[in-house]
PDB file of C-alpha atoms in Angstrom:
ATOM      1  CA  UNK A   1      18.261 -11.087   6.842  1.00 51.00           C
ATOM      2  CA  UNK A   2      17.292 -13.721   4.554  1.00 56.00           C
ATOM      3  CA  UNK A   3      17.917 -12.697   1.059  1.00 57.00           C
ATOM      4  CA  UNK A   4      16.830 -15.361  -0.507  1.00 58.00           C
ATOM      5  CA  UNK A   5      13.469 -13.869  -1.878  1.00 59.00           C
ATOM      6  CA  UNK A   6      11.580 -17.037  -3.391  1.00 62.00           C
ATOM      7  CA  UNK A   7      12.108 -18.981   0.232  1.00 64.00           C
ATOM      8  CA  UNK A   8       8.293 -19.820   1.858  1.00 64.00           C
ATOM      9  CA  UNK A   9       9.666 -18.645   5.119  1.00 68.00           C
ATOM     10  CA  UNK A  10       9.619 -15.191   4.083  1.00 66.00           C
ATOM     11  CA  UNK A  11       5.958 -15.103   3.503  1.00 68.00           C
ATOM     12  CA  UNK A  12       5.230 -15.927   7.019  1.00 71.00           C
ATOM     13  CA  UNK A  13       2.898 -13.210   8.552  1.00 72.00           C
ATOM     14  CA  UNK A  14       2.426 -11.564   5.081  1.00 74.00           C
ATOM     15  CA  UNK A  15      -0.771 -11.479   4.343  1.00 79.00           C
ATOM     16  CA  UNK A  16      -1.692  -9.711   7.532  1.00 83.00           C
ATOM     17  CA  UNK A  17       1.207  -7.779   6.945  1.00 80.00           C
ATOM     18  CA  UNK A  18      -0.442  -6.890   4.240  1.00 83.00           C
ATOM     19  CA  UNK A  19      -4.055  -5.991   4.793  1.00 89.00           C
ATOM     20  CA  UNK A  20      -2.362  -3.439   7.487  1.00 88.00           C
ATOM     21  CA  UNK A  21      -0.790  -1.582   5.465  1.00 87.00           C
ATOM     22  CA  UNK A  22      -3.441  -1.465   2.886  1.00 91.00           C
ATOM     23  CA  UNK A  23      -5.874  -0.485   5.257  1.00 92.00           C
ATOM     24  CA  UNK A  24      -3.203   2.057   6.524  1.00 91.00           C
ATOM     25  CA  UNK A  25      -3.266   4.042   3.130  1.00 92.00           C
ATOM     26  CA  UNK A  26      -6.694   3.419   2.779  1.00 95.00           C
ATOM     27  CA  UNK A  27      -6.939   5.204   6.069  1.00 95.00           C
ATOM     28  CA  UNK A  28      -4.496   8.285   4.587  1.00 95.00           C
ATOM     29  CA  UNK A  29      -6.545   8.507   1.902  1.00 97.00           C
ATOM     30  CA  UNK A  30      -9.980   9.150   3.583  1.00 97.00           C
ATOM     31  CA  UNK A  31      -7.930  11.669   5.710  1.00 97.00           C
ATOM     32  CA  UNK A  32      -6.847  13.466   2.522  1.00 98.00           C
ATOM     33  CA  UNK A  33     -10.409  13.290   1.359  1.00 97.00           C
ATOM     34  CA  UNK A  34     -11.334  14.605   4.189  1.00 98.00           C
ATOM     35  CA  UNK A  35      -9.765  17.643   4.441  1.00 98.00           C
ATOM     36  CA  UNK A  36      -9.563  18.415   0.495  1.00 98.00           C
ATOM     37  CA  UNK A  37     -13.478  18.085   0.870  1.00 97.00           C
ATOM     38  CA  UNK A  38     -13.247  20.723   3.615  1.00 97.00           C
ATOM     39  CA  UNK A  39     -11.244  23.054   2.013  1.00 97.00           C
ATOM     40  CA  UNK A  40     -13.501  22.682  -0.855  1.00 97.00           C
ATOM     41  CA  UNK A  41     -16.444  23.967   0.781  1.00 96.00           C
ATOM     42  CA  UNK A  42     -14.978  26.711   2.311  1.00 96.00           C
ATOM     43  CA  UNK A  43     -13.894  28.012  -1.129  1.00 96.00           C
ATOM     44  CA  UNK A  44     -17.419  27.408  -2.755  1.00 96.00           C
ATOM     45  CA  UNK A  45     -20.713  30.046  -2.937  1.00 95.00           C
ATOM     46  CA  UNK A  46     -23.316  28.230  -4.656  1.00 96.00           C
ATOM     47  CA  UNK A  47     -25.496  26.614  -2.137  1.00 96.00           C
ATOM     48  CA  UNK A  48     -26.438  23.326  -3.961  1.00 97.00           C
ATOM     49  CA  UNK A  49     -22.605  22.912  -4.056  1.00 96.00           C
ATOM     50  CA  UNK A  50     -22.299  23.370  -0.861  1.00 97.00           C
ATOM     51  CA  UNK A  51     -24.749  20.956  -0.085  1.00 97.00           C
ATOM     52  CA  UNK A  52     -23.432  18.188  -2.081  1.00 97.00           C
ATOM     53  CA  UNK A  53     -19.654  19.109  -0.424  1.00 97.00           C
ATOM     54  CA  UNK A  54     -21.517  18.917   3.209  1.00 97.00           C
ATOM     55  CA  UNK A  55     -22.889  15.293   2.416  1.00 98.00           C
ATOM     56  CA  UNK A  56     -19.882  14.518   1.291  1.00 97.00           C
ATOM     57  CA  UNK A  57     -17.794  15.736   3.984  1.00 97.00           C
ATOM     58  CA  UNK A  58     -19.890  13.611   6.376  1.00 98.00           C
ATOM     59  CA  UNK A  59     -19.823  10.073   4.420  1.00 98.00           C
ATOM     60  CA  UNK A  60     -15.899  11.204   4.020  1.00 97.00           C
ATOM     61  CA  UNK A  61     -15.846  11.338   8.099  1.00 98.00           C
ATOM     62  CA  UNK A  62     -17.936   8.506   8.648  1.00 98.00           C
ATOM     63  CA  UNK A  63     -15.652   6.286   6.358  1.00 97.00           C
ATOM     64  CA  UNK A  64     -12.496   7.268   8.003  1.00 97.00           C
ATOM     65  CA  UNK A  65     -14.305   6.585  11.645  1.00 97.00           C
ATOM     66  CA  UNK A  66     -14.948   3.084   9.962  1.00 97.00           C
ATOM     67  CA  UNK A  67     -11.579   2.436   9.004  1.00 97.00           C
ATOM     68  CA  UNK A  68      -9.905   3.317  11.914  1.00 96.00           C
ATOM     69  CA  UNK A  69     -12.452   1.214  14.115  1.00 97.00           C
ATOM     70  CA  UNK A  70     -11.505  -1.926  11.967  1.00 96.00           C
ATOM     71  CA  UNK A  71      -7.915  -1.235  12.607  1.00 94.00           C
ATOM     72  CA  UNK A  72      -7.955  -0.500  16.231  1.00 95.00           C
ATOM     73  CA  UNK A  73     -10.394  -3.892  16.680  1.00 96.00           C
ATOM     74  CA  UNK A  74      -7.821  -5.670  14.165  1.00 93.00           C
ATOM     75  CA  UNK A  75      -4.623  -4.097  16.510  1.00 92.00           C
ATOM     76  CA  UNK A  76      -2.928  -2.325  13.263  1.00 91.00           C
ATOM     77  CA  UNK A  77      -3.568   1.076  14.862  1.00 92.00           C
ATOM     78  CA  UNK A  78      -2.950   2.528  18.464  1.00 93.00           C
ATOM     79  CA  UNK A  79      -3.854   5.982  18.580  1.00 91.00           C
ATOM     80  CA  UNK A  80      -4.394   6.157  22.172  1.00 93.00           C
ATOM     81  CA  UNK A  81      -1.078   3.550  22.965  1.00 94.00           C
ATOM     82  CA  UNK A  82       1.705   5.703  21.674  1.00 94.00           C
ATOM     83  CA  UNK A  83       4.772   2.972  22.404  1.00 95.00           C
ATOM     84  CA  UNK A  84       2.659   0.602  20.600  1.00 94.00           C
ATOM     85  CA  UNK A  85       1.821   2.787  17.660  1.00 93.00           C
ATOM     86  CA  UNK A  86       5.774   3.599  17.857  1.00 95.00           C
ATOM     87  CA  UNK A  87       6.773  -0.284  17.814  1.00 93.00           C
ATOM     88  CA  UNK A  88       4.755  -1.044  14.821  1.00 90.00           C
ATOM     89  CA  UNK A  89       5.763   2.354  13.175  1.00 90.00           C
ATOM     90  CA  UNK A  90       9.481   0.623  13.517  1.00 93.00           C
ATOM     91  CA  UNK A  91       8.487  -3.155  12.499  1.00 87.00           C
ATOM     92  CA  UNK A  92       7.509  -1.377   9.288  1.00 86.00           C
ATOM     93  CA  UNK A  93      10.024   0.485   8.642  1.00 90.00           C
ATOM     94  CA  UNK A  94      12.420  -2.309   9.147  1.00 89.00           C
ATOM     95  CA  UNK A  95      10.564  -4.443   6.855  1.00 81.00           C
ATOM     96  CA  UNK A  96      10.630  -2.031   4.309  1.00 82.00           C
ATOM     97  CA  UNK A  97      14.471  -1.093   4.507  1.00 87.00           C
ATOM     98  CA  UNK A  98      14.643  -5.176   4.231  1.00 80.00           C
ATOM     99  CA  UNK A  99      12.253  -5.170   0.823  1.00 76.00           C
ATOM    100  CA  UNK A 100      14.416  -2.440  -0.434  1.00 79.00           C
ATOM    101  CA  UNK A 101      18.047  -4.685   0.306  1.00 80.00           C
ATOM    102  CA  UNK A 102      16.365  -7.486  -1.583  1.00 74.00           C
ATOM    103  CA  UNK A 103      17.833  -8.463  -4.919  1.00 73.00           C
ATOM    104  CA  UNK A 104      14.934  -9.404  -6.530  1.00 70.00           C
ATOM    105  CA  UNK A 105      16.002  -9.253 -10.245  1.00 70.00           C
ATOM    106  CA  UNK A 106      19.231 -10.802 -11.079  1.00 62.00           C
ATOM    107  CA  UNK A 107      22.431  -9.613 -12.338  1.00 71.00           C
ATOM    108  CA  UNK A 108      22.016 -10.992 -16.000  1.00 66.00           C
ATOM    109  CA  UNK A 109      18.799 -10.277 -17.448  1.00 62.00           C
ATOM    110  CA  UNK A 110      20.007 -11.542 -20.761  1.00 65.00           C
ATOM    111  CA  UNK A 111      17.471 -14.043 -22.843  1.00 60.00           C
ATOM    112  CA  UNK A 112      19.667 -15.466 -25.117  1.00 64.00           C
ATOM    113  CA  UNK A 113      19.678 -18.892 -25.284  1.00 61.00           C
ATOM    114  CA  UNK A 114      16.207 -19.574 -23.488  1.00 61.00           C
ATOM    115  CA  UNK A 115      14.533 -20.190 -26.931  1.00 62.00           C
ATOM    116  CA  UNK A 116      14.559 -22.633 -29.795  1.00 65.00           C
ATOM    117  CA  UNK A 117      14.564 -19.785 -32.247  1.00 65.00           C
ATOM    118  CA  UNK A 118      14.503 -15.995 -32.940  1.00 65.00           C
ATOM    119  CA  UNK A 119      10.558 -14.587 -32.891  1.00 66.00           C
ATOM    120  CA  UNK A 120      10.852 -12.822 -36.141  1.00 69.00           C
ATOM    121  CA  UNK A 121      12.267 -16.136 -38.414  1.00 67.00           C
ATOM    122  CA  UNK A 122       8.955 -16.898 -39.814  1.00 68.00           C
ATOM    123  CA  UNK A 123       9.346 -14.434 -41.595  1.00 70.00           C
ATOM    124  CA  UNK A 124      13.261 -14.251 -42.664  1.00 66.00           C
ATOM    125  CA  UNK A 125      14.850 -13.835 -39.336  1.00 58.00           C
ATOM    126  CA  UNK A 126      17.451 -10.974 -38.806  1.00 59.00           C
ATOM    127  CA  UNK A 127      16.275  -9.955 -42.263  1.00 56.00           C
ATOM    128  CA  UNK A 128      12.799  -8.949 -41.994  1.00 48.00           C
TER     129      UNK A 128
END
């Protein structure tokens, strides 16, 4: 693992990186809409209500059908390829234990001596 953070080789393959996993939680999230939008109507007697949830439900499926055709067509999702789905399951996972291991603030966070002068001396300094 490269740990040096800042190095341009690192950001090789990250935007698509990326827009996958974007696209994966946008994907989550539909499916939570989903089924809270389900659940929803189920609970709910007023027929206008109802209504509105039904319309809802169906843009809510229709979304989520959209999403996971552009990920399928973009090869971020495999639901019908299990070992495929698996092996890009574990390439995440990997590069996310790797994110984690990264030191990406340093040991001394102290500012002293970066500036000319204290912000408050305008105005008397320590004194103020």
């Amino acid at each position: 693992m490269n740990n040096d953070y800042l190095d341009p080789i690192n950001a090789l393959n990250m935007p698509e990186m990326a827009d996958m996993t974007f696209a994966m939680d946008f994907l989550m999230r539909a499916k939570e809409g989903v089924r809270n939008t389900a659940i929803a109507l189920t609970e709910t007697a007023s027929p206008d209500a109802r209504a509105l949830l039904r319309n809802q439900l169906k843009q809510g499926i229709a979304m989520h059908q959209e999403i996971s055709d552009l990920m399928m067509r973009k090869k971020w999702f495999h639901p019908y390829e299990l070992n495929e789905q698996y092996q890009l399951d574990q390439l995440s996972a990997k590069n996310t234990v790797m994110i984690g291991q990264m030191n990406l603030f340093p040991e001394d966070t102290s500012r002293k001596g970066m500036f000319d002068r204290t912000p408050d001396e305008h105005i008397g300094g320590n004194y103020a």
